[in-house]
């Protein structure tokens, strides 16, 4: 591995924490003997182009500084290559960092651990999900949760997470189940009424909501959590349990495991790592060992 690493920085992550985190992260890598190149794109497309160029030029590692959105963007550049991926989590959600066991919102500590892992060649190949060439690390969300995202993204005010709290209340008021066609590993297609279907490579989304609590980044399979047809009262009972992962014990919830998941539902958008993928139908594949990650 070369001694140069590339910091891929989102300066707006975590309401500005990304910009503040870049300096201590760079200092930690330099103290470990690495030279540091910093990449900040003018927008997501420009940033990805610069990150891909760094990978093509042989950077020793691509280290994302930001939240799940930045991690997702970096994965588009390193997935399927030999370039190691590192993560300094300073975003709002940080669910991929949780899955990897990294310290949250402690950029110097995360950078030191990543630098040590790179120095000692302590790398682990982990699975990623892929939908039409787009990679994801955590969860593909569809249904009630993606409708909340849709509504929240259309709202200008208020700012921050409170906007999504209001969006959730609005979606609850208009709540109805969705008619899905679900096909696992090319088997029989199931026609179901469901509140949501979540396809988990990692266990959590939304900043620690353990929607797929049994998901394992190294088993080559997704955990597919289906919250079935239920009323508002049941949904309000089940939903708070998602933070502990105990919602899967409720009779309305079922969990499946598969390497390939086909989802069809009218009027539903799919989101992966919190980023919009587009309207269903979508097919997700779990790709074993798709990225090499520097881990503590």
mmCIF file of N, CA, C and O in Angstrom, residues 184-230:
data_model
loop_
_atom_site.group_PDB
_atom_site.id
_atom_site.type_symbol
_atom_site.label_atom_id
_atom_site.label_comp_id
_atom_site.label_asym_id
_atom_site.label_seq_id
_atom_site.Cartn_x
_atom_site.Cartn_y
_atom_site.Cartn_z
ATOM 1 N N UNK A 184 -37.816 -13.690 -3.379
ATOM 2 C CA UNK A 184 -36.529 -13.931 -2.722
ATOM 3 C C UNK A 184 -35.764 -15.021 -3.457
ATOM 4 O O UNK A 184 -36.278 -16.141 -3.648
ATOM 5 N N UNK A 185 -34.556 -14.693 -3.878
ATOM 6 C CA UNK A 185 -33.657 -15.646 -4.541
ATOM 7 C C UNK A 185 -34.321 -16.358 -5.715
ATOM 8 O O UNK A 185 -34.106 -17.560 -5.942
ATOM 9 N N UNK A 186 -35.144 -15.619 -6.451
ATOM 10 C CA UNK A 186 -35.749 -16.176 -7.649
ATOM 11 C C UNK A 186 -36.824 -17.203 -7.401
ATOM 12 O O UNK A 186 -37.264 -17.893 -8.335
ATOM 13 N N UNK A 187 -37.288 -17.315 -6.161
ATOM 14 C CA UNK A 187 -38.311 -18.302 -5.829
ATOM 15 C C UNK A 187 -39.708 -17.795 -6.131
ATOM 16 O O UNK A 187 -39.915 -16.913 -6.972
ATOM 17 N N UNK A 188 -40.654 -18.363 -5.404
ATOM 18 C CA UNK A 188 -42.055 -18.008 -5.625
ATOM 19 C C UNK A 188 -42.306 -16.556 -5.232
ATOM 20 O O UNK A 188 -41.833 -16.080 -4.205
ATOM 21 N N UNK A 189 -43.050 -15.838 -6.051
ATOM 22 C CA UNK A 189 -43.399 -14.449 -5.748
ATOM 23 C C UNK A 189 -44.536 -14.417 -4.740
ATOM 24 O O UNK A 189 -45.557 -15.082 -4.919
ATOM 25 N N UNK A 190 -44.332 -13.639 -3.665
ATOM 26 C CA UNK A 190 -45.345 -13.514 -2.621
ATOM 27 C C UNK A 190 -46.069 -12.188 -2.817
ATOM 28 O O UNK A 190 -45.426 -11.147 -2.926
ATOM 29 N N UNK A 191 -47.363 -12.234 -2.821
ATOM 30 C CA UNK A 191 -48.165 -11.018 -2.869
ATOM 31 C C UNK A 191 -48.659 -10.726 -1.459
ATOM 32 O O UNK A 191 -49.384 -11.530 -0.867
ATOM 33 N N UNK A 192 -48.211 -9.589 -0.911
ATOM 34 C CA UNK A 192 -48.480 -9.289 0.495
ATOM 35 C C UNK A 192 -48.929 -7.841 0.649
ATOM 36 O O UNK A 192 -48.614 -6.982 -0.177
ATOM 37 N N UNK A 193 -49.677 -7.588 1.705
ATOM 38 C CA UNK A 193 -49.971 -6.229 2.139
ATOM 39 C C UNK A 193 -48.999 -5.917 3.271
ATOM 40 O O UNK A 193 -48.953 -6.667 4.262
ATOM 41 N N UNK A 194 -48.228 -4.859 3.142
ATOM 42 C CA UNK A 194 -47.198 -4.573 4.130
ATOM 43 C C UNK A 194 -47.082 -3.084 4.390
ATOM 44 O O UNK A 194 -47.310 -2.261 3.503
ATOM 45 N N UNK A 195 -46.712 -2.770 5.613
ATOM 46 C CA UNK A 195 -46.432 -1.392 5.998
ATOM 47 C C UNK A 195 -45.093 -0.946 5.428
ATOM 48 O O UNK A 195 -44.958 0.171 4.943
ATOM 49 N N UNK A 196 -44.109 -1.839 5.503
ATOM 50 C CA UNK A 196 -42.795 -1.555 4.929
ATOM 51 C C UNK A 196 -42.049 -2.858 4.725
ATOM 52 O O UNK A 196 -42.327 -3.871 5.374
ATOM 53 N N UNK A 197 -41.076 -2.809 3.816
ATOM 54 C CA UNK A 197 -40.128 -3.894 3.611
ATOM 55 C C UNK A 197 -38.739 -3.270 3.627
ATOM 56 O O UNK A 197 -38.458 -2.350 2.848
ATOM 57 N N UNK A 198 -37.886 -3.758 4.535
ATOM 58 C CA UNK A 198 -36.516 -3.247 4.657
ATOM 59 C C UNK A 198 -35.536 -4.360 4.346
ATOM 60 O O UNK A 198 -35.643 -5.465 4.896
ATOM 61 N N UNK A 199 -34.595 -4.063 3.457
ATOM 62 C CA UNK A 199 -33.596 -5.038 3.021
ATOM 63 C C UNK A 199 -32.271 -4.636 3.641
ATOM 64 O O UNK A 199 -31.659 -3.641 3.240
ATOM 65 N N UNK A 200 -31.816 -5.409 4.633
ATOM 66 C CA UNK A 200 -30.668 -4.991 5.425
ATOM 67 C C UNK A 200 -29.391 -5.748 5.122
ATOM 68 O O UNK A 200 -29.303 -6.961 5.337
ATOM 69 N N UNK A 201 -28.396 -5.020 4.636
ATOM 70 C CA UNK A 201 -27.022 -5.524 4.634
ATOM 71 C C UNK A 201 -26.429 -5.255 6.010
ATOM 72 O O UNK A 201 -25.827 -6.125 6.630
ATOM 73 N N UNK A 202 -26.651 -4.025 6.514
ATOM 74 C CA UNK A 202 -26.360 -3.678 7.895
ATOM 75 C C UNK A 202 -27.643 -3.720 8.705
ATOM 76 O O UNK A 202 -28.735 -3.931 8.178
ATOM 77 N N UNK A 203 -27.505 -3.490 10.005
ATOM 78 C CA UNK A 203 -28.649 -3.710 10.893
ATOM 79 C C UNK A 203 -29.534 -2.487 11.093
ATOM 80 O O UNK A 203 -30.711 -2.632 11.432
ATOM 81 N N UNK A 204 -29.012 -1.267 10.893
ATOM 82 C CA UNK A 204 -29.781 -0.089 11.299
ATOM 83 C C UNK A 204 -29.829 0.970 10.217
ATOM 84 O O UNK A 204 -29.011 0.999 9.285
ATOM 85 N N UNK A 205 -30.827 1.862 10.378
ATOM 86 C CA UNK A 205 -30.926 3.061 9.564
ATOM 87 C C UNK A 205 -31.473 4.168 10.443
ATOM 88 O O UNK A 205 -31.831 3.948 11.610
ATOM 89 N N UNK A 206 -31.522 5.384 9.908
ATOM 90 C CA UNK A 206 -32.132 6.493 10.635
ATOM 91 C C UNK A 206 -31.455 6.860 11.934
ATOM 92 O O UNK A 206 -32.085 7.394 12.836
ATOM 93 N N UNK A 207 -30.166 6.564 12.079
ATOM 94 C CA UNK A 207 -29.446 6.941 13.292
ATOM 95 C C UNK A 207 -29.646 5.974 14.442
ATOM 96 O O UNK A 207 -29.855 6.399 15.576
ATOM 97 N N UNK A 208 -29.584 4.671 14.161
ATOM 98 C CA UNK A 208 -29.636 3.676 15.219
ATOM 99 C C UNK A 208 -30.933 2.906 15.332
ATOM 100 O O UNK A 208 -31.122 2.167 16.303
ATOM 101 N N UNK A 209 -31.820 3.035 14.356
ATOM 102 C CA UNK A 209 -33.060 2.257 14.353
ATOM 103 C C UNK A 209 -32.743 0.870 13.791
ATOM 104 O O UNK A 209 -32.496 0.717 12.593
ATOM 105 N N UNK A 210 -32.764 -0.145 14.643
ATOM 106 C CA UNK A 210 -32.269 -1.481 14.295
ATOM 107 C C UNK A 210 -33.369 -2.286 13.589
ATOM 108 O O UNK A 210 -33.869 -3.264 14.100
ATOM 109 N N UNK A 211 -33.685 -1.839 12.394
ATOM 110 C CA UNK A 211 -34.785 -2.414 11.629
ATOM 111 C C UNK A 211 -34.487 -3.859 11.227
ATOM 112 O O UNK A 211 -35.397 -4.685 11.123
ATOM 113 N N UNK A 212 -33.217 -4.190 11.009
ATOM 114 C CA UNK A 212 -32.796 -5.552 10.648
ATOM 115 C C UNK A 212 -31.745 -5.996 11.660
ATOM 116 O O UNK A 212 -30.548 -6.091 11.321
ATOM 117 N N UNK A 213 -32.134 -6.270 12.906
ATOM 118 C CA UNK A 213 -31.157 -6.429 13.985
ATOM 119 C C UNK A 213 -30.206 -7.604 13.821
ATOM 120 O O UNK A 213 -29.109 -7.601 14.382
ATOM 121 N N UNK A 214 -30.602 -8.615 13.040
ATOM 122 C CA UNK A 214 -29.731 -9.768 12.866
ATOM 123 C C UNK A 214 -28.817 -9.693 11.664
ATOM 124 O O UNK A 214 -28.059 -10.636 11.393
ATOM 125 N N UNK A 215 -28.841 -8.584 10.928
ATOM 126 C CA UNK A 215 -28.042 -8.487 9.700
ATOM 127 C C UNK A 215 -26.549 -8.562 10.016
ATOM 128 O O UNK A 215 -26.070 -7.990 10.999
ATOM 129 N N UNK A 216 -25.815 -9.243 9.148
ATOM 130 C CA UNK A 216 -24.378 -9.491 9.326
ATOM 131 C C UNK A 216 -23.671 -9.065 8.041
ATOM 132 O O UNK A 216 -24.017 -9.547 6.956
ATOM 133 N N UNK A 217 -22.665 -8.196 8.166
ATOM 134 C CA UNK A 217 -21.954 -7.685 6.986
ATOM 135 C C UNK A 217 -21.076 -8.734 6.304
ATOM 136 O O UNK A 217 -20.533 -8.461 5.231
ATOM 137 N N UNK A 218 -20.966 -9.906 6.894
ATOM 138 C CA UNK A 218 -20.048 -10.886 6.318
ATOM 139 C C UNK A 218 -20.659 -12.220 5.955
ATOM 140 O O UNK A 218 -19.926 -13.178 5.683
ATOM 141 N N UNK A 219 -22.001 -12.326 5.902
ATOM 142 C CA UNK A 219 -22.606 -13.637 5.659
ATOM 143 C C UNK A 219 -23.111 -13.843 4.236
ATOM 144 O O UNK A 219 -23.645 -14.895 3.906
ATOM 145 N N UNK A 220 -22.974 -12.826 3.381
ATOM 146 C CA UNK A 220 -23.404 -12.962 2.001
ATOM 147 C C UNK A 220 -24.898 -12.926 1.792
ATOM 148 O O UNK A 220 -25.379 -13.229 0.695
ATOM 149 N N UNK A 221 -25.654 -12.524 2.828
ATOM 150 C CA UNK A 221 -27.108 -12.504 2.743
ATOM 151 C C UNK A 221 -27.677 -11.213 3.320
ATOM 152 O O UNK A 221 -27.086 -10.622 4.237
ATOM 153 N N UNK A 222 -28.810 -10.803 2.793
ATOM 154 C CA UNK A 222 -29.597 -9.742 3.403
ATOM 155 C C UNK A 222 -30.505 -10.332 4.480
ATOM 156 O O UNK A 222 -30.944 -11.478 4.376
ATOM 157 N N UNK A 223 -30.803 -9.517 5.489
ATOM 158 C CA UNK A 223 -31.968 -9.767 6.329
ATOM 159 C C UNK A 223 -33.099 -8.892 5.790
ATOM 160 O O UNK A 223 -32.907 -7.677 5.626
ATOM 161 N N UNK A 224 -34.239 -9.495 5.522
ATOM 162 C CA UNK A 224 -35.372 -8.781 4.943
ATOM 163 C C UNK A 224 -36.474 -8.715 5.997
ATOM 164 O O UNK A 224 -37.077 -9.742 6.340
ATOM 165 N N UNK A 225 -36.708 -7.520 6.522
ATOM 166 C CA UNK A 225 -37.727 -7.323 7.552
ATOM 167 C C UNK A 225 -39.014 -6.818 6.906
ATOM 168 O O UNK A 225 -39.004 -5.791 6.222
ATOM 169 N N UNK A 226 -40.087 -7.550 7.129
ATOM 170 C CA UNK A 226 -41.393 -7.187 6.597
ATOM 171 C C UNK A 226 -42.319 -6.850 7.764
ATOM 172 O O UNK A 226 -42.575 -7.713 8.620
ATOM 173 N N UNK A 227 -42.759 -5.602 7.825
ATOM 174 C CA UNK A 227 -43.800 -5.216 8.775
ATOM 175 C C UNK A 227 -45.113 -5.306 8.017
ATOM 176 O O UNK A 227 -45.345 -4.558 7.066
ATOM 177 N N UNK A 228 -45.938 -6.243 8.415
ATOM 178 C CA UNK A 228 -47.128 -6.567 7.642
ATOM 179 C C UNK A 228 -48.227 -5.527 7.750
ATOM 180 O O UNK A 228 -48.035 -4.415 8.264
ATOM 181 N N UNK A 229 -49.376 -5.905 7.274
ATOM 182 C CA UNK A 229 -50.544 -5.037 7.269
ATOM 183 C C UNK A 229 -51.001 -4.803 8.709
ATOM 184 O O UNK A 229 -51.348 -5.740 9.424
ATOM 185 N N UNK A 230 -50.959 -3.559 9.149
ATOM 186 C CA UNK A 230 -51.382 -3.249 10.517
ATOM 187 C C UNK A 230 -51.981 -1.844 10.548
ATOM 188 O O UNK A 230 -51.715 -1.022 9.673
#
